[in-house]
């Protein structure tokens, strides 16, 4: 029974990852390449002949290749892992949840395995604190199931950090230690070659730290891991991506590195100050201020945990420091350091907790830690409630197919504008009614003409100014309805998040921003508005009774209009 209870904190990690998945089922454009690729592999299959023609006709990346090619390796593996469970589902919309759940649970497994190493290296109490801290963080829970390349790489980097801790989990042995270090460098090198080239910096900082401190062998550890990881990584990406992109040979991650770093195009996406990661990203990712203000310093100052803590902190923070030299910065570029920093914080928390009965100061700090964990869970839940309101495109396409009656005997066409495509529209959410089922693997030559629904996502400005272009659509999902040419009626309006403000005692909630006069009679139906209503109900329950009139007001406004062509009804 005691062994079973020890697993409860660790099980919170996959539980909260799944909660975040089902609470926010839609995706953003950053996730679209891998998600569309998984859809195309599962639904259309992999061609064995006339490959170029088949890929052109059926695969999304041919029509929307992006600025640089990206790897199919993660999408191919995730498709294979999801395939045995496809028969359980009746719709491709459910398959989107399936593939994301498989990715999320894979990351959860890596985090749990890492947590067990934390427990062995720092003690059982540290393992429990690690699990609680990790489960109460928002970003990893929310993004662990999202098909960003960083989330594929996170599995490898987390397991690599486990190798660093495993040295402390077993009695010191030079052979065993070398194997753990070599495995860590193997995993990071493979992940860097296939998924995210920035991991090469982490390989460098770990190697440069281990050389003087652990005196690892260059010939027995570093060279085999570097060359072996490079070869394995290239074998995992070049043949696969050369095939899917029909360009031989192709190494997507090198292409992206050359484009963004060597040619300097990363700055095109925005420039942040050098201290962004330390001042903004890491505190936001860890969410609990006591982890880095109190727990990590305690772990470093405590002689019993100092060496293992520094073995994680020095290379991880050096990686962040070096990566800060690049002008374009996003928190997901450094997410790999969070499990390691959380592990160090957990060791500090455990040291404080075990001394809670020894003095008043330790008792106060222990109570503060417990309160901070509860506050982190509450803050993560509030952020989740807000974040799930940022996907009007996904809600709009779901509303289009599920809430509007359609004649099952006729063909429909719909246009999706840029905002809809960026905030949730995916091929998984398109209607697959017709000759195709979830288990089909190949299309017939005339498949496009047999499907009940066809879709357009063009951004061609000339076409968008042509009345004949709009006349062929039955529906349009538009951020700016006045730009849709022709006679259209409003079938629905999807509301989305538009900001928050702190209400003082006596102030009233603003509620939803009103629709424009032209569309004032349009129904406003969306999951986001349901959340807003639930939040206002919670306000009525808690604001005056517990919070003495203070409250956080969540505002929404119309984001996407679902328009119906009057000439095709």
XYZ file of C-alpha atoms in Angstrom:
569
model
C 0.000 0.000 0.000
C 2.832 2.386 0.854
C 4.446 1.701 -2.534
C 1.154 2.466 -4.277
C 0.767 5.757 -2.410
C 4.281 6.787 -3.474
C 3.072 6.701 -7.091
C 0.110 9.014 -6.507
C 2.084 12.291 -6.864
C 3.731 11.004 -10.056
C 0.359 10.064 -11.546
C -0.688 13.699 -11.200
C 1.647 14.507 -14.117
C -0.162 12.447 -16.813
C -3.512 13.280 -15.205
C -2.989 17.037 -15.538
C -1.529 16.695 -19.033
C -4.740 14.923 -20.092
C -6.875 17.496 -18.280
C -5.153 20.275 -20.226
C -5.588 18.312 -23.459
C -9.322 17.760 -23.098
C -9.948 21.236 -21.696
C -8.171 22.803 -24.684
C -8.519 20.363 -27.615
C -7.732 22.775 -30.446
C -4.337 23.835 -31.778
C -2.419 26.834 -33.095
C -0.593 27.259 -36.391
C 2.786 26.473 -34.787
C 1.584 22.914 -34.243
C 0.001 22.515 -37.657
C 2.864 20.984 -39.656
C 3.217 17.872 -37.524
C -0.514 17.588 -36.902
C -1.389 17.842 -40.599
C 1.407 15.380 -41.417
C 0.047 12.876 -38.879
C -3.426 13.267 -40.393
C -2.129 12.666 -43.906
C -0.125 9.598 -42.884
C -3.025 8.062 -40.942
C -5.788 8.870 -43.409
C -4.092 8.702 -46.802
C -1.267 6.326 -46.020
C 2.261 6.274 -47.403
C 2.520 5.792 -51.186
C 4.632 3.074 -52.739
C 4.288 4.264 -56.337
C 3.701 7.559 -58.122
C 4.922 9.127 -54.890
C 5.255 12.694 -56.129
C 1.750 12.755 -57.586
C 0.221 11.105 -54.528
C 1.883 13.483 -52.096
C 0.904 16.492 -54.203
C -2.720 15.383 -54.310
C -3.138 14.412 -50.675
C -0.498 15.892 -48.351
C -0.872 19.314 -46.774
C 2.837 20.199 -46.733
C 2.940 20.314 -50.536
C 0.329 23.097 -50.611
C 1.636 24.866 -47.487
C 5.369 24.098 -47.231
C 6.295 26.931 -44.863
C 9.494 28.955 -44.942
C 11.719 25.882 -44.418
C 11.054 22.128 -44.579
C 10.485 20.346 -41.268
C 11.024 16.739 -40.332
C 8.391 14.036 -40.700
C 10.216 11.780 -38.224
C 8.088 12.709 -35.202
C 4.852 12.624 -37.181
C 5.708 9.196 -38.593
C 6.498 7.700 -35.165
C 3.438 9.268 -33.544
C 1.248 7.978 -36.371
C 2.624 4.487 -35.833
C 2.036 4.631 -32.074
C -1.526 5.895 -32.601
C -2.463 3.489 -35.404
C -3.397 0.485 -33.205
C -6.067 2.588 -31.470
C -7.644 4.152 -34.564
C -10.393 1.523 -34.769
C -11.798 2.749 -31.431
C -12.856 6.092 -32.946
C -15.565 7.065 -35.393
C -14.370 10.528 -36.379
C -11.101 12.167 -37.297
C -11.817 14.918 -34.754
C -11.443 12.237 -32.083
C -8.210 11.108 -33.732
C -6.738 14.555 -33.147
C -7.239 13.995 -29.422
C -5.804 10.483 -29.721
C -2.510 11.486 -31.327
C -2.094 14.396 -28.943
C -2.810 12.106 -25.990
C -0.142 9.662 -27.173
C 2.418 12.486 -27.374
C 1.353 13.928 -24.033
C 1.560 10.575 -22.270
C 4.977 9.953 -23.835
C 6.211 13.202 -22.306
C 4.511 12.268 -19.029
C 6.321 8.921 -19.010
C 9.666 10.661 -19.540
C 8.921 13.123 -16.720
C 7.931 10.299 -14.368
C 11.043 8.277 -15.184
C 13.111 11.407 -14.545
C 11.241 11.947 -11.286
C 12.120 8.463 -10.107
C 15.771 9.304 -10.690
C 15.271 12.495 -8.669
C 13.932 10.318 -5.866
C 16.936 7.993 -6.027
C 19.462 10.832 -6.211
C 17.971 13.217 -3.617
C 15.616 11.020 -1.587
C 11.946 10.000 -1.604
C 10.773 13.355 -0.247
C 12.499 15.166 -3.128
C 10.785 12.876 -5.627
C 7.383 13.748 -4.181
C 8.140 17.470 -4.211
C 9.360 17.164 -7.802
C 6.111 15.475 -8.870
C 3.992 18.132 -7.142
C 6.014 21.015 -8.587
C 5.989 19.514 -12.082
C 2.266 18.761 -12.018
C 1.429 22.282 -10.823
C 3.320 24.025 -13.638
C 1.194 25.234 -16.525
C 3.319 25.299 -19.654
C 4.655 21.753 -19.725
C 1.220 20.340 -18.865
C -0.447 22.451 -21.524
C 2.078 21.934 -24.299
C 3.239 18.359 -23.614
C 0.527 17.047 -25.956
C 1.004 19.708 -28.634
C 2.792 18.628 -31.795
C 5.564 21.204 -31.667
C 9.047 19.913 -32.540
C 10.110 21.072 -29.060
C 7.674 18.645 -27.446
C 9.139 15.713 -29.392
C 12.612 16.864 -28.360
C 11.491 17.284 -24.727
C 11.099 13.507 -24.402
C 14.741 12.989 -25.389
C 16.121 15.867 -23.305
C 14.244 14.762 -20.175
C 15.591 11.222 -20.505
C 19.049 12.674 -21.111
C 18.893 14.644 -17.851
C 17.890 11.412 -16.139
C 21.249 9.992 -17.216
C 23.022 12.806 -15.390
C 21.111 12.069 -12.193
C 21.513 8.304 -12.464
C 25.181 8.734 -11.651
C 24.067 9.713 -8.129
C 21.334 7.074 -7.965
C 23.827 4.188 -7.865
C 27.176 3.642 -6.129
C 29.920 5.338 -8.117
C 31.435 3.190 -10.796
C 33.470 4.687 -13.618
C 32.045 2.282 -16.195
C 28.430 2.815 -15.121
C 28.983 6.560 -14.882
C 30.478 6.692 -18.361
C 27.502 4.744 -19.746
C 25.021 7.195 -18.210
C 26.908 10.226 -19.503
C 27.305 8.661 -22.933
C 23.576 7.823 -23.105
C 22.700 11.423 -22.173
C 24.871 12.823 -24.948
C 23.518 10.251 -27.420
C 19.915 11.251 -26.709
C 20.576 14.988 -26.888
C 22.583 14.657 -30.106
C 19.863 12.598 -31.797
C 17.167 15.035 -30.706
C 19.257 17.980 -31.918
C 19.898 16.424 -35.312
C 16.272 15.403 -35.870
C 14.061 17.899 -34.038
C 15.707 21.025 -32.621
C 19.207 22.176 -33.493
C 19.474 24.377 -30.375
C 20.070 21.203 -28.364
C 23.586 21.199 -29.798
C 24.275 24.043 -27.351
C 23.041 21.894 -24.478
C 25.297 19.054 -25.622
C 28.198 21.528 -25.620
C 27.499 22.963 -22.156
C 27.072 19.510 -20.593
C 30.258 18.255 -22.264
C 32.313 21.282 -21.240
C 31.071 20.943 -17.680
C 31.719 17.195 -17.414
C 35.240 17.368 -18.842
C 36.870 19.191 -15.900
C 34.467 18.127 -13.123
C 33.977 14.445 -13.904
C 37.007 13.918 -16.111
C 34.993 11.890 -18.584
C 36.928 10.260 -21.373
C 36.926 12.034 -24.708
C 37.580 8.799 -26.599
C 35.231 6.580 -24.553
C 32.312 8.985 -24.031
C 32.332 12.208 -26.015
C 33.469 11.064 -29.463
C 31.302 7.891 -29.581
C 28.254 9.813 -28.361
C 28.819 12.679 -30.793
C 29.546 10.595 -33.874
C 27.069 7.858 -32.985
C 24.276 10.304 -32.191
C 24.944 12.229 -35.392
C 24.822 9.079 -37.548
C 21.697 7.718 -35.864
C 19.991 11.099 -36.089
C 20.825 11.513 -39.772
C 19.563 7.991 -40.504
C 16.321 8.893 -38.718
C 15.701 12.108 -40.633
C 17.419 12.247 -44.043
C 15.836 9.151 -45.695
C 12.383 9.884 -44.256
C 12.337 13.580 -45.095
C 13.960 13.178 -48.485
C 11.068 10.863 -49.368
C 8.213 12.992 -48.043
C 9.631 16.231 -49.418
C 10.752 14.544 -52.661
C 14.127 16.257 -52.442
C 17.293 14.192 -52.156
C 19.177 14.491 -49.860
C 17.347 16.647 -47.311
C 18.214 17.349 -43.669
C 15.417 19.683 -42.490
C 16.937 20.722 -39.178
C 20.153 21.823 -40.856
C 18.088 23.762 -43.409
C 16.178 25.482 -40.607
C 19.372 26.228 -38.664
C 21.025 27.714 -41.754
C 17.965 29.823 -42.586
C 17.272 31.126 -39.073
C 20.733 31.356 -37.517
C 23.389 31.657 -40.209
C 21.264 33.791 -42.540
C 19.758 35.616 -39.542
C 16.084 35.226 -40.431
C 15.104 34.345 -36.859
C 15.130 38.080 -36.114
C 12.277 38.447 -38.631
C 9.991 36.910 -35.998
C 10.867 39.505 -33.369
C 13.761 40.507 -31.136
C 13.847 40.268 -27.339
C 16.426 41.647 -24.861
C 19.256 39.349 -23.782
C 17.774 38.843 -20.295
C 14.352 37.679 -21.535
C 14.880 34.015 -20.639
C 16.119 34.716 -17.101
C 13.785 37.600 -16.310
C 10.611 36.405 -18.003
C 10.653 32.888 -19.482
C 12.043 30.775 -16.637
C 9.875 32.415 -13.923
C 6.829 31.990 -16.161
C 7.621 28.360 -16.961
C 8.241 27.410 -13.324
C 5.251 29.560 -12.186
C 6.025 29.057 -8.462
C 8.382 31.863 -7.302
C 9.541 29.909 -4.255
C 11.145 27.295 -6.520
C 13.805 29.713 -7.761
C 13.823 32.298 -4.946
C 14.072 29.817 -2.067
C 14.382 26.155 -3.044
C 17.162 26.275 -5.639
C 19.440 28.466 -3.463
C 18.848 26.082 -0.529
C 19.783 23.091 -2.692
C 23.038 24.756 -3.764
C 23.964 25.925 -0.261
C 23.263 22.534 1.308
C 26.436 20.411 1.182
C 24.487 17.150 0.795
C 22.766 18.238 -2.426
C 25.232 20.796 -3.786
C 27.224 18.575 -6.160
C 24.248 16.920 -7.852
C 22.422 20.258 -8.038
C 25.363 21.978 -9.706
C 25.715 19.087 -12.171
C 22.274 20.069 -13.424
C 22.260 23.821 -12.847
C 25.581 24.806 -14.386
C 25.123 23.225 -17.847
C 21.411 24.067 -17.999
C 21.809 27.737 -17.081
C 24.902 28.000 -19.305
C 22.760 26.727 -22.177
C 20.165 29.413 -21.444
C 22.887 32.053 -21.213
C 24.442 31.111 -24.555
C 21.041 30.880 -26.235
C 20.258 34.372 -24.959
C 22.793 35.715 -27.459
C 20.364 35.012 -30.326
C 18.003 37.923 -30.968
C 14.745 35.984 -31.403
C 13.569 34.346 -28.186
C 10.616 32.153 -27.254
C 10.064 30.283 -24.014
C 9.691 26.951 -25.864
C 13.309 27.168 -27.024
C 14.507 26.603 -23.452
C 11.734 24.375 -22.090
C 14.214 21.482 -21.880
C 15.815 22.991 -18.758
C 12.610 23.093 -16.700
C 12.553 19.450 -15.487
C 16.168 19.818 -14.357
C 15.567 23.115 -12.561
C 12.451 21.630 -10.971
C 14.480 18.660 -9.739
C 16.994 20.969 -8.038
C 14.156 22.986 -6.496
C 12.591 19.748 -5.240
C 15.798 18.768 -3.482
C 15.818 22.137 -1.706
C 12.139 21.793 -0.783
C 12.758 18.306 0.617
C 15.638 19.597 2.762
C 13.373 22.299 4.224
C 10.429 19.923 4.698
C 12.403 17.295 6.615
C 13.431 20.006 9.106
C 9.952 21.483 9.598
C 9.788 20.310 13.233
C 13.241 21.589 14.192
C 12.532 25.309 14.358
C 9.893 27.945 13.719
C 11.611 29.256 10.581
C 11.560 25.806 8.952
C 7.898 25.409 9.935
C 7.040 28.723 8.296
C 9.014 27.887 5.150
C 7.353 24.457 4.964
C 3.886 26.007 5.236
C 4.876 28.536 2.586
C 5.955 25.714 0.256
C 2.667 23.862 0.729
C 0.746 27.078 0.110
C 2.818 27.871 -2.973
C 2.036 24.461 -4.475
C -1.690 24.985 -3.912
C -1.437 28.501 -5.351
C 0.425 27.131 -8.397
C -2.334 24.606 -9.071
C -4.923 27.384 -8.770
C -2.944 29.720 -11.047
C -2.430 26.977 -13.640
C -6.153 26.261 -13.646
C -6.970 29.944 -14.147
C -4.433 30.206 -16.991
C -5.958 27.098 -18.575
C -9.427 28.653 -18.426
C -8.086 31.710 -20.248
C -5.824 29.886 -22.699
C -8.549 27.619 -24.022
C -10.416 30.728 -25.159
C -7.726 31.478 -27.773
C -8.839 28.946 -30.399
C -11.815 30.504 -32.224
C -10.860 28.757 -35.480
C -11.227 25.305 -33.944
C -14.497 26.263 -32.305
C -15.762 27.760 -35.564
C -15.156 24.682 -37.709
C -16.667 22.490 -35.000
C -19.719 24.774 -34.888
C -19.963 24.697 -38.692
C -20.121 20.904 -38.836
C -21.981 20.125 -35.617
C -24.456 22.978 -35.075
C -25.676 23.794 -38.585
C -28.014 21.432 -40.389
C -26.712 20.172 -43.735
C -28.347 18.176 -46.506
C -26.495 14.844 -46.556
C -27.138 14.452 -50.292
C -25.379 17.569 -51.562
C -21.853 18.921 -51.704
C -20.679 21.889 -49.615
C -17.660 24.151 -49.839
C -16.212 26.444 -47.202
C -13.543 29.114 -47.044
C -11.301 29.562 -43.983
C -9.481 32.849 -43.507
C -6.062 33.352 -41.932
C -7.207 33.747 -38.317
C -9.327 30.595 -38.499
C -6.386 28.612 -39.858
C -4.032 30.006 -37.226
C -6.333 29.287 -34.284
C -7.561 25.730 -34.653
C -8.616 24.684 -38.148
C -6.901 21.391 -39.003
C -7.508 18.556 -41.433
C -8.569 16.371 -38.526
C -11.519 18.706 -37.908
C -12.638 18.763 -41.541
C -15.633 16.632 -42.423
C -14.616 13.242 -43.825
C -18.130 12.128 -44.689
C -18.382 10.324 -48.001
C -16.495 7.301 -49.328
C -13.658 7.816 -46.863
C -13.553 6.374 -43.352
C -10.968 6.614 -40.625
C -9.525 3.246 -41.666
C -9.110 4.085 -45.363
C -5.515 4.359 -46.512
C -5.760 5.432 -50.152
C -8.021 7.797 -52.068
C -9.701 7.021 -55.337
C -8.659 9.252 -58.271
C -11.988 11.072 -58.137
C -12.063 11.348 -54.380
C -12.066 15.154 -54.302
C -15.314 15.205 -56.294
C -16.958 12.559 -54.100
C -16.396 14.200 -50.736
C -19.315 15.986 -49.166
C -17.126 18.932 -48.129
C -14.263 20.752 -49.789
C -12.276 23.614 -48.303
C -10.158 26.557 -49.390
C -7.514 28.377 -47.337
C -6.047 30.557 -50.048
C -4.481 33.909 -49.168
C -4.212 35.071 -52.786
C -5.203 38.751 -52.609
C -6.376 38.843 -56.230
C -8.735 35.918 -55.694
C -10.091 37.424 -52.495
C -11.133 40.532 -54.440
C -12.953 38.487 -57.104
C -16.749 38.148 -56.549
C -16.761 34.939 -58.612
C -14.332 33.368 -56.143
C -16.714 33.934 -53.242
C -19.791 32.830 -55.170
C -18.716 29.176 -55.170
C -18.654 28.865 -51.363
C -21.548 27.869 -49.146
C -19.842 29.059 -45.979
C -16.993 31.338 -44.944
C -15.178 31.597 -41.622
C -14.022 35.209 -41.512
C -12.385 37.534 -39.019
C -13.516 40.550 -41.095
C -16.985 39.762 -42.498
C -17.084 43.049 -44.418
C -14.313 41.720 -46.669
C -16.424 38.764 -47.816
C -17.983 39.755 -51.140
C -21.589 38.908 -51.946
C -24.849 38.364 -50.096
C -24.231 36.496 -46.843
C -26.113 35.875 -43.615
C -24.593 35.152 -40.241
C -24.933 31.598 -38.976
C -22.911 32.192 -35.821
C -20.216 34.229 -34.141
C -17.352 32.732 -32.177
C -16.184 34.773 -29.216
C -12.636 34.697 -27.899
C -10.453 36.056 -25.160
C -9.885 39.812 -25.254
C -8.232 40.613 -21.937
C -8.571 40.683 -18.175
C -8.810 43.389 -15.561
C -8.849 43.384 -11.776
C -12.163 44.565 -10.386
C -12.155 46.516 -7.154
C -15.018 46.338 -4.650
C -18.050 48.017 -6.184
C -16.959 47.689 -9.821
C -19.049 45.553 -12.170
C -17.951 43.018 -14.776
C -17.810 44.218 -18.360
C -18.864 40.872 -19.821
C -18.597 40.313 -23.546
C -17.686 43.073 -25.983
C -20.735 43.749 -28.130
C -20.897 42.772 -31.775
C -20.888 45.393 -34.503
C -24.199 46.931 -35.540
C -24.127 45.182 -38.906
C -24.051 41.766 -37.273
C -25.881 42.538 -34.053
C -28.544 39.817 -34.553
C -26.006 37.042 -35.049
C -26.051 34.179 -32.570
C -22.919 34.034 -30.428
C -22.276 30.412 -29.581
C -18.863 29.090 -28.547
C -17.112 27.197 -25.818
C -15.409 30.428 -24.837
C -18.706 32.124 -24.058
C -19.696 29.109 -21.948
C -16.492 29.583 -19.978
C -17.281 33.272 -19.566
C -20.747 32.404 -18.224
C -19.259 29.847 -15.835
C -16.713 32.420 -14.670
C -19.468 34.940 -13.991
C -21.392 32.292 -12.052
C -18.274 31.656 -9.983
C -18.000 35.408 -9.442
C -21.458 35.487 -7.951
C -20.535 32.658 -5.613
C -17.093 33.771 -4.423
C -16.570 37.478 -4.966
C -18.601 38.894 -2.128
C -18.398 35.908 0.222
C -14.652 35.224 0.180
C -12.813 37.919 -1.764
C -14.488 41.014 -0.312
C -15.481 42.433 -3.666
C -12.244 41.828 -5.543
C -12.344 39.793 -8.762
C -10.565 39.089 -12.045
C -12.795 39.948 -14.990
C -12.304 37.853 -18.150
C -13.489 39.724 -21.235
C -14.430 38.222 -24.599
C -15.213 39.680 -27.992
C -16.293 38.362 -31.421
C -13.362 36.774 -33.236
C -14.706 34.751 -36.162
C -17.965 35.102 -38.063
C -19.552 32.026 -39.639
C -21.193 33.311 -42.812
C -23.675 31.470 -45.026
C -24.042 32.289 -48.731
C -27.622 33.466 -49.319
C -27.537 32.372 -52.972
C -26.680 28.753 -52.119
C -29.107 28.007 -49.298
